[in-house]
Coordinates of C-alpha atoms and ligand atoms in Angstrom, one line a residue:
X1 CA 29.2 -86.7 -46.8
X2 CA 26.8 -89.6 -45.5
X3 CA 23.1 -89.1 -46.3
X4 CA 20.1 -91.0 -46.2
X5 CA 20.3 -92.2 -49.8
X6 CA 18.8 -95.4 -49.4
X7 CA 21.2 -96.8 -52.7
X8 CA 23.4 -99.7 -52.6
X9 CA 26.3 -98.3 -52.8
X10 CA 25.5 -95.8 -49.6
X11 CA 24.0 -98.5 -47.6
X12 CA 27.8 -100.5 -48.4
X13 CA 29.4 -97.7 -47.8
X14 CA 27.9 -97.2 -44.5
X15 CA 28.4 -101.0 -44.0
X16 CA 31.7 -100.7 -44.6
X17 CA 32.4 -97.6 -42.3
X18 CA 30.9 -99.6 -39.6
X19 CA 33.3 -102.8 -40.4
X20 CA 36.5 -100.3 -40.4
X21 CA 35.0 -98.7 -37.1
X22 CA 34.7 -102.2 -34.9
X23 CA 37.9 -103.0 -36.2
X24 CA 39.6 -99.8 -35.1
X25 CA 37.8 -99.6 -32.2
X26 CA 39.4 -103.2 -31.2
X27 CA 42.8 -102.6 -32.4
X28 CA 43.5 -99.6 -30.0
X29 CA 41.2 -100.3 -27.1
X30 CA 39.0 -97.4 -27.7
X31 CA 35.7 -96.8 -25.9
X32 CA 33.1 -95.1 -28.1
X33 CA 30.2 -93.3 -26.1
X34 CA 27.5 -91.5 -27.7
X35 CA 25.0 -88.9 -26.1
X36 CA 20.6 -89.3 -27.0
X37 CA 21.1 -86.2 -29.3
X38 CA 23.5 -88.0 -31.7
X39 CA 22.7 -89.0 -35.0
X40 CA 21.2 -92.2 -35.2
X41 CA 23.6 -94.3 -37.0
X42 CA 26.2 -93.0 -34.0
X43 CA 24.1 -93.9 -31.2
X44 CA 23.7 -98.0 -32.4
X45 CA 27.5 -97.9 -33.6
X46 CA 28.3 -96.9 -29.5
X47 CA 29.3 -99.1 -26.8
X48 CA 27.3 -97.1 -24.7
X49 CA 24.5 -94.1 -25.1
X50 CA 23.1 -91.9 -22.4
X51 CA 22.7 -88.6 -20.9
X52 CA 25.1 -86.0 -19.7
X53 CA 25.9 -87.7 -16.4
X54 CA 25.7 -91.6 -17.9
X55 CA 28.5 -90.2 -20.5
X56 CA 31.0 -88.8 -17.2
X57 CA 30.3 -92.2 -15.5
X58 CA 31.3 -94.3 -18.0
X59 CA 34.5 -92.5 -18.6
X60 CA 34.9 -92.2 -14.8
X61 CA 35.1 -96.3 -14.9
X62 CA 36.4 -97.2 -17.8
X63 CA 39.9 -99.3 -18.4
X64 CA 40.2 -98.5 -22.5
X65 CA 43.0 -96.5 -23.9
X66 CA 41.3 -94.1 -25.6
X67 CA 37.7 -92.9 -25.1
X68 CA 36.1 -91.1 -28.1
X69 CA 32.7 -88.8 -27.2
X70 CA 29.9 -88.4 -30.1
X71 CA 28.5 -85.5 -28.3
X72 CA 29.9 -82.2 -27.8
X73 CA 33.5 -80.1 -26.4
X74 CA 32.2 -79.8 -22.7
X75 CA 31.6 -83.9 -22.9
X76 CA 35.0 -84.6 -24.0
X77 CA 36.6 -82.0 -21.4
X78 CA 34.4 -83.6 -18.5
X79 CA 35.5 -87.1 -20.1
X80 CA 39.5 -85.5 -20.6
X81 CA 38.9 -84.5 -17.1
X82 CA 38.3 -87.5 -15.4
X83 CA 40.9 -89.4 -17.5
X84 CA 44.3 -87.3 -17.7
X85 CA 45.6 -90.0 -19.1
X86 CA 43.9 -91.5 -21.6
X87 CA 43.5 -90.0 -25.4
X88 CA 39.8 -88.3 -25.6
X89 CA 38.8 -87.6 -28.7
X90 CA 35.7 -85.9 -30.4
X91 CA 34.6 -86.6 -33.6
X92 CA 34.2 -82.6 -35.4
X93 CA 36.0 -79.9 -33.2
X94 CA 33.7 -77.5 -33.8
X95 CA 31.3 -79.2 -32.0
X96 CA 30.3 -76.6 -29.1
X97 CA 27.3 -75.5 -27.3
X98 CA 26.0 -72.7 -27.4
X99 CA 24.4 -72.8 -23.4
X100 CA 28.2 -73.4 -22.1
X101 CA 29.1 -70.3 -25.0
X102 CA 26.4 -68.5 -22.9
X103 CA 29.1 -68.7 -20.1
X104 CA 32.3 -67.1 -20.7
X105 CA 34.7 -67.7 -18.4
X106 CA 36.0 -64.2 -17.7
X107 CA 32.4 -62.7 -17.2
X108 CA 31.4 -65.5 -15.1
X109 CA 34.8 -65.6 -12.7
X110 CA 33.8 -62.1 -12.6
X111 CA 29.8 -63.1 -10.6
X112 CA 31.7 -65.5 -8.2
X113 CA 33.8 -62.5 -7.0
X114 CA 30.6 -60.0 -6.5
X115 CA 28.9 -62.6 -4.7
X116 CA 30.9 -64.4 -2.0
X117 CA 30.1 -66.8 0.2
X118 CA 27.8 -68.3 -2.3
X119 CA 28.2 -72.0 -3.4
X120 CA 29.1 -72.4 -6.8
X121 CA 26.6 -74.8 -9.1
X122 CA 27.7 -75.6 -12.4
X123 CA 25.5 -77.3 -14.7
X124 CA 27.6 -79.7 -16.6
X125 CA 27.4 -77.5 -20.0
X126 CA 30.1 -75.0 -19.2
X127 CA 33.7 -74.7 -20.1
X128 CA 36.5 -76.6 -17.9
X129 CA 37.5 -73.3 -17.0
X130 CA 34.0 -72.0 -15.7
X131 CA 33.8 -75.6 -13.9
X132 CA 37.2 -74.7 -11.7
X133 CA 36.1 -71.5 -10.3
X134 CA 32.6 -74.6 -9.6
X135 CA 32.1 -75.9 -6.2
X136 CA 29.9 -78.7 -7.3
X137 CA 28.9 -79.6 -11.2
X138 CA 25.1 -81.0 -11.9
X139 CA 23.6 -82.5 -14.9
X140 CA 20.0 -82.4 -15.4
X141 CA 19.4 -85.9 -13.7
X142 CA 20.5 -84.7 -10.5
X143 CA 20.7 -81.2 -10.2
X144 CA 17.3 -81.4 -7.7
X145 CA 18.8 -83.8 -5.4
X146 CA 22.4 -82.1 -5.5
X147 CA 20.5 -78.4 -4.6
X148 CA 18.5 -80.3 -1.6
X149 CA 21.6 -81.7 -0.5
X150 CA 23.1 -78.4 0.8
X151 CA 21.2 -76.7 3.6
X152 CA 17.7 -74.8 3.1
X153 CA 19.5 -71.3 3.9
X154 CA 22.4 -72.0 1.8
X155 CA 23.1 -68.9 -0.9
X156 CA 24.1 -70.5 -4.1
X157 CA 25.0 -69.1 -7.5
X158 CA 23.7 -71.5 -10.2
X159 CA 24.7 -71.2 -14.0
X160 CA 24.4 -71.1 -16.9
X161 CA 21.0 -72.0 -17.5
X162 CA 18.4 -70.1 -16.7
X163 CA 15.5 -72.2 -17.2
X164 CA 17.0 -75.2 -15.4
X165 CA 17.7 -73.1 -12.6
X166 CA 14.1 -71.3 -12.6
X167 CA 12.8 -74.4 -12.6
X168 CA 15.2 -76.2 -9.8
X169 CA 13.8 -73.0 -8.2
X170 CA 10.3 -73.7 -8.4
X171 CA 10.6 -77.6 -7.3
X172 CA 12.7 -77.2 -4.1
X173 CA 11.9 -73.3 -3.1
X174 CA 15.4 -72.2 -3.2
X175 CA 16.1 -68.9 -4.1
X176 CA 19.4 -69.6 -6.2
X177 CA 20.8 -66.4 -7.9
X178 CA 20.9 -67.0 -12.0
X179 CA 23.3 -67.0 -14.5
X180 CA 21.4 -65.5 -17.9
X181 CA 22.2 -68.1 -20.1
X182 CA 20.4 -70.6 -22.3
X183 CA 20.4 -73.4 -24.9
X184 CA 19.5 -72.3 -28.8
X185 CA 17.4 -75.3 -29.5
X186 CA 15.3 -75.8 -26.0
X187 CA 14.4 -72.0 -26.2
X188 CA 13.6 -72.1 -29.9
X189 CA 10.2 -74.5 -29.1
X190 CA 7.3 -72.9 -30.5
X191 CA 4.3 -73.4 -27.6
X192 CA 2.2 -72.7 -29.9
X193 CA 3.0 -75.7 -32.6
X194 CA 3.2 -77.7 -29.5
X195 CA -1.0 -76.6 -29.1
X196 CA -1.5 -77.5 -32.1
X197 CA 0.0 -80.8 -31.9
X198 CA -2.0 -81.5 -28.6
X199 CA -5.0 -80.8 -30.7
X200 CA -4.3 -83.2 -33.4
X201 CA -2.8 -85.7 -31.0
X202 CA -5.3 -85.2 -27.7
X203 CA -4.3 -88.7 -25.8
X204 CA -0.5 -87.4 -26.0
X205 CA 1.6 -86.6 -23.1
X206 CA 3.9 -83.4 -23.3
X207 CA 7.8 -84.4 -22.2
X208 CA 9.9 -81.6 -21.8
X209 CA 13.4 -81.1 -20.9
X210 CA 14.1 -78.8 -18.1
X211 CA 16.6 -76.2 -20.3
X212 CA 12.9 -75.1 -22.2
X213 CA 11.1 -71.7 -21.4
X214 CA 9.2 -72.1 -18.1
X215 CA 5.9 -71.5 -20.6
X216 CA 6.5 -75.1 -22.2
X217 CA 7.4 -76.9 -18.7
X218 CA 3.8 -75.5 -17.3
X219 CA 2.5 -77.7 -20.2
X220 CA 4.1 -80.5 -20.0
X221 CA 3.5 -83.8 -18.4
X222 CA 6.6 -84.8 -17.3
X223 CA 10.1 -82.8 -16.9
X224 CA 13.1 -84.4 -16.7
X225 CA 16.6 -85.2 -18.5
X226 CA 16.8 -87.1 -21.3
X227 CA 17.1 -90.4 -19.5
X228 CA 14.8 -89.3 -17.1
X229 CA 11.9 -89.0 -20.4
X230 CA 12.9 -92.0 -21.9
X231 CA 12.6 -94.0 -18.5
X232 CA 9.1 -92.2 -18.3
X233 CA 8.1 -92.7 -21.9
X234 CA 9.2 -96.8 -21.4
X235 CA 7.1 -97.0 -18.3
X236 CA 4.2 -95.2 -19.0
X237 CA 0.6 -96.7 -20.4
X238 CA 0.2 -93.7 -22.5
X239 CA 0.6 -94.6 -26.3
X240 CA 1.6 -91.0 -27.5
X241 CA 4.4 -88.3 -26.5
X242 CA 4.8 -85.2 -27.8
X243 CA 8.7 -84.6 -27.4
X244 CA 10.3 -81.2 -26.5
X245 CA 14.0 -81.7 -26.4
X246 CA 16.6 -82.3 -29.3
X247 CA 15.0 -84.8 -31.5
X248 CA 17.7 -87.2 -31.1
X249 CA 16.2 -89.3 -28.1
X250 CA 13.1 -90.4 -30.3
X251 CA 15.6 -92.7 -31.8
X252 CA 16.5 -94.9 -28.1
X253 CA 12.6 -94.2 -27.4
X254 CA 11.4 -95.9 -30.6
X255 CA 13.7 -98.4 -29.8
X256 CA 12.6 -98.7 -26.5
X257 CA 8.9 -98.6 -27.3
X258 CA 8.0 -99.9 -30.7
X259 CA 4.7 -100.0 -30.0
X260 CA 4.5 -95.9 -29.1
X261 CA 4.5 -93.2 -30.7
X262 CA 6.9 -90.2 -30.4
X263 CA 6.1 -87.0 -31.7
X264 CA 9.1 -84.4 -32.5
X265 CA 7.8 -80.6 -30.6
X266 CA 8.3 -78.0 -33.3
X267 CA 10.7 -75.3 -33.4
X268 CA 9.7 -71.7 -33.8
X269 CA 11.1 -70.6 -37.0
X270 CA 12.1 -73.9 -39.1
X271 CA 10.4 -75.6 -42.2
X272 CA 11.8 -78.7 -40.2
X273 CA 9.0 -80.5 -37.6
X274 CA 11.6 -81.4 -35.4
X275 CA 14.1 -79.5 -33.6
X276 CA 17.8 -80.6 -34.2
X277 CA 21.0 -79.3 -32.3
X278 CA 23.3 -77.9 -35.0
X279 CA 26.3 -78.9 -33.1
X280 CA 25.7 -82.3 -32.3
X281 CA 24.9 -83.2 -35.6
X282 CA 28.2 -81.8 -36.8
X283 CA 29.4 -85.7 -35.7
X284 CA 28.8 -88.5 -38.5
X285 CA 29.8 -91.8 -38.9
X286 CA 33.0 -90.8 -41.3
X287 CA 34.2 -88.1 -38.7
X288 CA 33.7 -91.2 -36.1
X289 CA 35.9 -93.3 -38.6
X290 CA 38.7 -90.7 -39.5
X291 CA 39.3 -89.7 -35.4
X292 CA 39.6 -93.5 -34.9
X293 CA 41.8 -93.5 -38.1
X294 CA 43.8 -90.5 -37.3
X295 CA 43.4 -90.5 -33.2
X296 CA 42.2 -86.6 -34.0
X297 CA 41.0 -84.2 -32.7
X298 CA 42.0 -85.1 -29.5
X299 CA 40.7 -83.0 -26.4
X300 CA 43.2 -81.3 -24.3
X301 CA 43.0 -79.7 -20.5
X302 CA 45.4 -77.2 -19.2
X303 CA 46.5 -79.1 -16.7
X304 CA 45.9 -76.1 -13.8
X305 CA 42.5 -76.1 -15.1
X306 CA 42.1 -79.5 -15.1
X307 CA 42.9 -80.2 -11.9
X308 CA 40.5 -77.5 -10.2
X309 CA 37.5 -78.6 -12.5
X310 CA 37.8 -82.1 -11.2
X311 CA 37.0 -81.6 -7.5
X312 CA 33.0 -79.9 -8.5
X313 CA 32.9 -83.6 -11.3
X314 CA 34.4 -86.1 -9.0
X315 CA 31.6 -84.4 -5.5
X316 CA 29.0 -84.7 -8.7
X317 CA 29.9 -88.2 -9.6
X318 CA 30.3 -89.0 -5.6
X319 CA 27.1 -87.6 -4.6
X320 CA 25.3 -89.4 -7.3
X321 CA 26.7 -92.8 -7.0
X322 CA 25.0 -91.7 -3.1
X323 CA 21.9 -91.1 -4.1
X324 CA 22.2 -94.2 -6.5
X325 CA 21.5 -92.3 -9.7
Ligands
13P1 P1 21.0 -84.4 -20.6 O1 21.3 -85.5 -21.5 O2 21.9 -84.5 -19.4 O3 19.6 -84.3 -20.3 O4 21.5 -83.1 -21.3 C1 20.9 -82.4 -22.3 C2 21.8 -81.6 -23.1 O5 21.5 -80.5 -23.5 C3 23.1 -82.0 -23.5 O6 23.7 -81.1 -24.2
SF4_2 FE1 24.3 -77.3 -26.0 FE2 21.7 -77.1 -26.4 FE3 23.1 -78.5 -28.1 FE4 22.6 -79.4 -25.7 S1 21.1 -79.1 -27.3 S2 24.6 -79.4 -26.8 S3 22.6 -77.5 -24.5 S4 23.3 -76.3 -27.7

């Protein structure tokens, strides 16, 4: 198990990993993406790194044999999805969500019958299977624009996450009817920590992702995906940021912006300042290593499934590439 021993032999060990990595990665054509809430030595060992939607477009375009996804299941289905063909593998298995666990198929097939004639919006962390009874899949980045798209009076059903859909009710004055569902770490921010923070730190700006309790977005400066706050963060002339969202962005912000300072938001009940997904960190650099080695475990779509569940990615991706997000 990699830590951050700062030793010799861990730092040529992690060298080595790397090494064993680029070569595999060569030898079988294998595109590695990461998402921002990967660990950090994942996210500079990726070809590419991004958000929810950056991740489904580059597997949408790429001509590798093999895509592996350091995120989580629902990224490798949507990348399995959109490439039947290719091998998609995910470095740790049991690396789920617990906002598309929120969403269980059955239950949810169950809300589309007792409410018919509504349009379907899935946001992009849900199950394949939840996504083919989906009419149109959003991430974050474009879940406002995709809602304004359809007309004003149009009923929609939006799930799972009831904070992004309050809050993509707020913005465009929809009325979309609400799956209950959340995400474990956005919901576990303590406003209360943040205050704290905002007293200590009084120039900072408060960058929240849109799956947090609508008591943190009324704080915030700026509310948006994770590209969406590090595109903010890079452009702004503020020097400070207080960051509510999985603490794995303030690695491609520092980057970004070595001259700013990011500022983790604090969960609720944890000794820890910053708030860390427990599923994406299940992904390290010798999982990444051993599913390049062993080409497991590999994703897999029933193929029914997979076919419906494309048509609500591929009017996402259409609509995006559109709007020219
Ligand atoms: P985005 O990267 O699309 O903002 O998604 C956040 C998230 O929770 C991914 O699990
Ligand atoms: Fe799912 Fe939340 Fe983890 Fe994102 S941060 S993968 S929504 S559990």
């Amino acid at each position: 198990m990699m830590t951050n021993c700062p030793s010799n032999s861990c730092t040529e060990n992690k060298k080595h990993l790397i090494e064993e990595i680029n070569r595999l990665r060569k030898e079988k054509n294998c595109l590695i993406l990461a998402h921002y809430y990967q660990r950090s030595e994942l996210q500079d060992v990726a070809d590419y790194v991004g958000d929810s939607l950056a991740l489904a477009q580059w597997a949408a375009k790429t001509d590798a044999d093999m895509i592996v996804v350091c995120g989580v299941h629902f990224m490798g289905e949507t990348a399995k999805i959109l490439c039947p063909d290719k091998k998609v593998l995910v470095p740790d298995a049991n690396a789920g969500c617990s906002l598309a666990d929120s969403c269980p198929v059955n239950e949810f097939a169950k809300f589309v019958k007792e409410n018919k004639g509504y349009t379907v919006i899935s946001y992009v962390n849900t199950s394949a299977a939840v996504k083919a009874y989906t009419d149109v899949v959003v991430t974050s980045t474009n879940a406002r624009q995709i809602v304004e798209s359809f007309p004003e009076n149009e009923k929609i059903i939006f799930g799972p996450d009831r904070n992004l859909g309050n809050y993509i009710n707020s913005i465009t004055g929809r009325n979309m009817k609400l799956w209950n569902g959340a995400c474990h770490v956005h919901e576990q921010f303590s406003v209360e920590k943040i205050l704290a923070l905002k007293k200590k730190y009084p120039q900072a700006e408060i960058l929240a992702h849109p799956e947090c309790k609508q008591v943190l977005l009324q704080m915030a400066n700026k509310i948006g995906s994770t590209a969406a706050l590090l595109k903010y963060a890079v452009s702004s002339d503020k020097k400070q940021f207080i960051v509510a969202t999985e603490s794995g962005i303030l690695h491609e912000m520092q980057k970004q912006c070595p001259d700013k300072e990011f500022i983790p938001a604090p969960p609720e009940d944890a000794a820890c300042a910053c708030n860390e997904c427990n599923y994406m960190r299940l992904n390290t650099l010798e999982k990444l290593y051993e599913c390049l080695l062993n080409e497991t475990p590999e994703i897999t779509v029933d193929k029914d499934i997979a076919e419906k569940a494309l048509i609500p990615i591929r009017r996402m991706l259409d609509i995006s590439a559109r709007l020219g997000l």
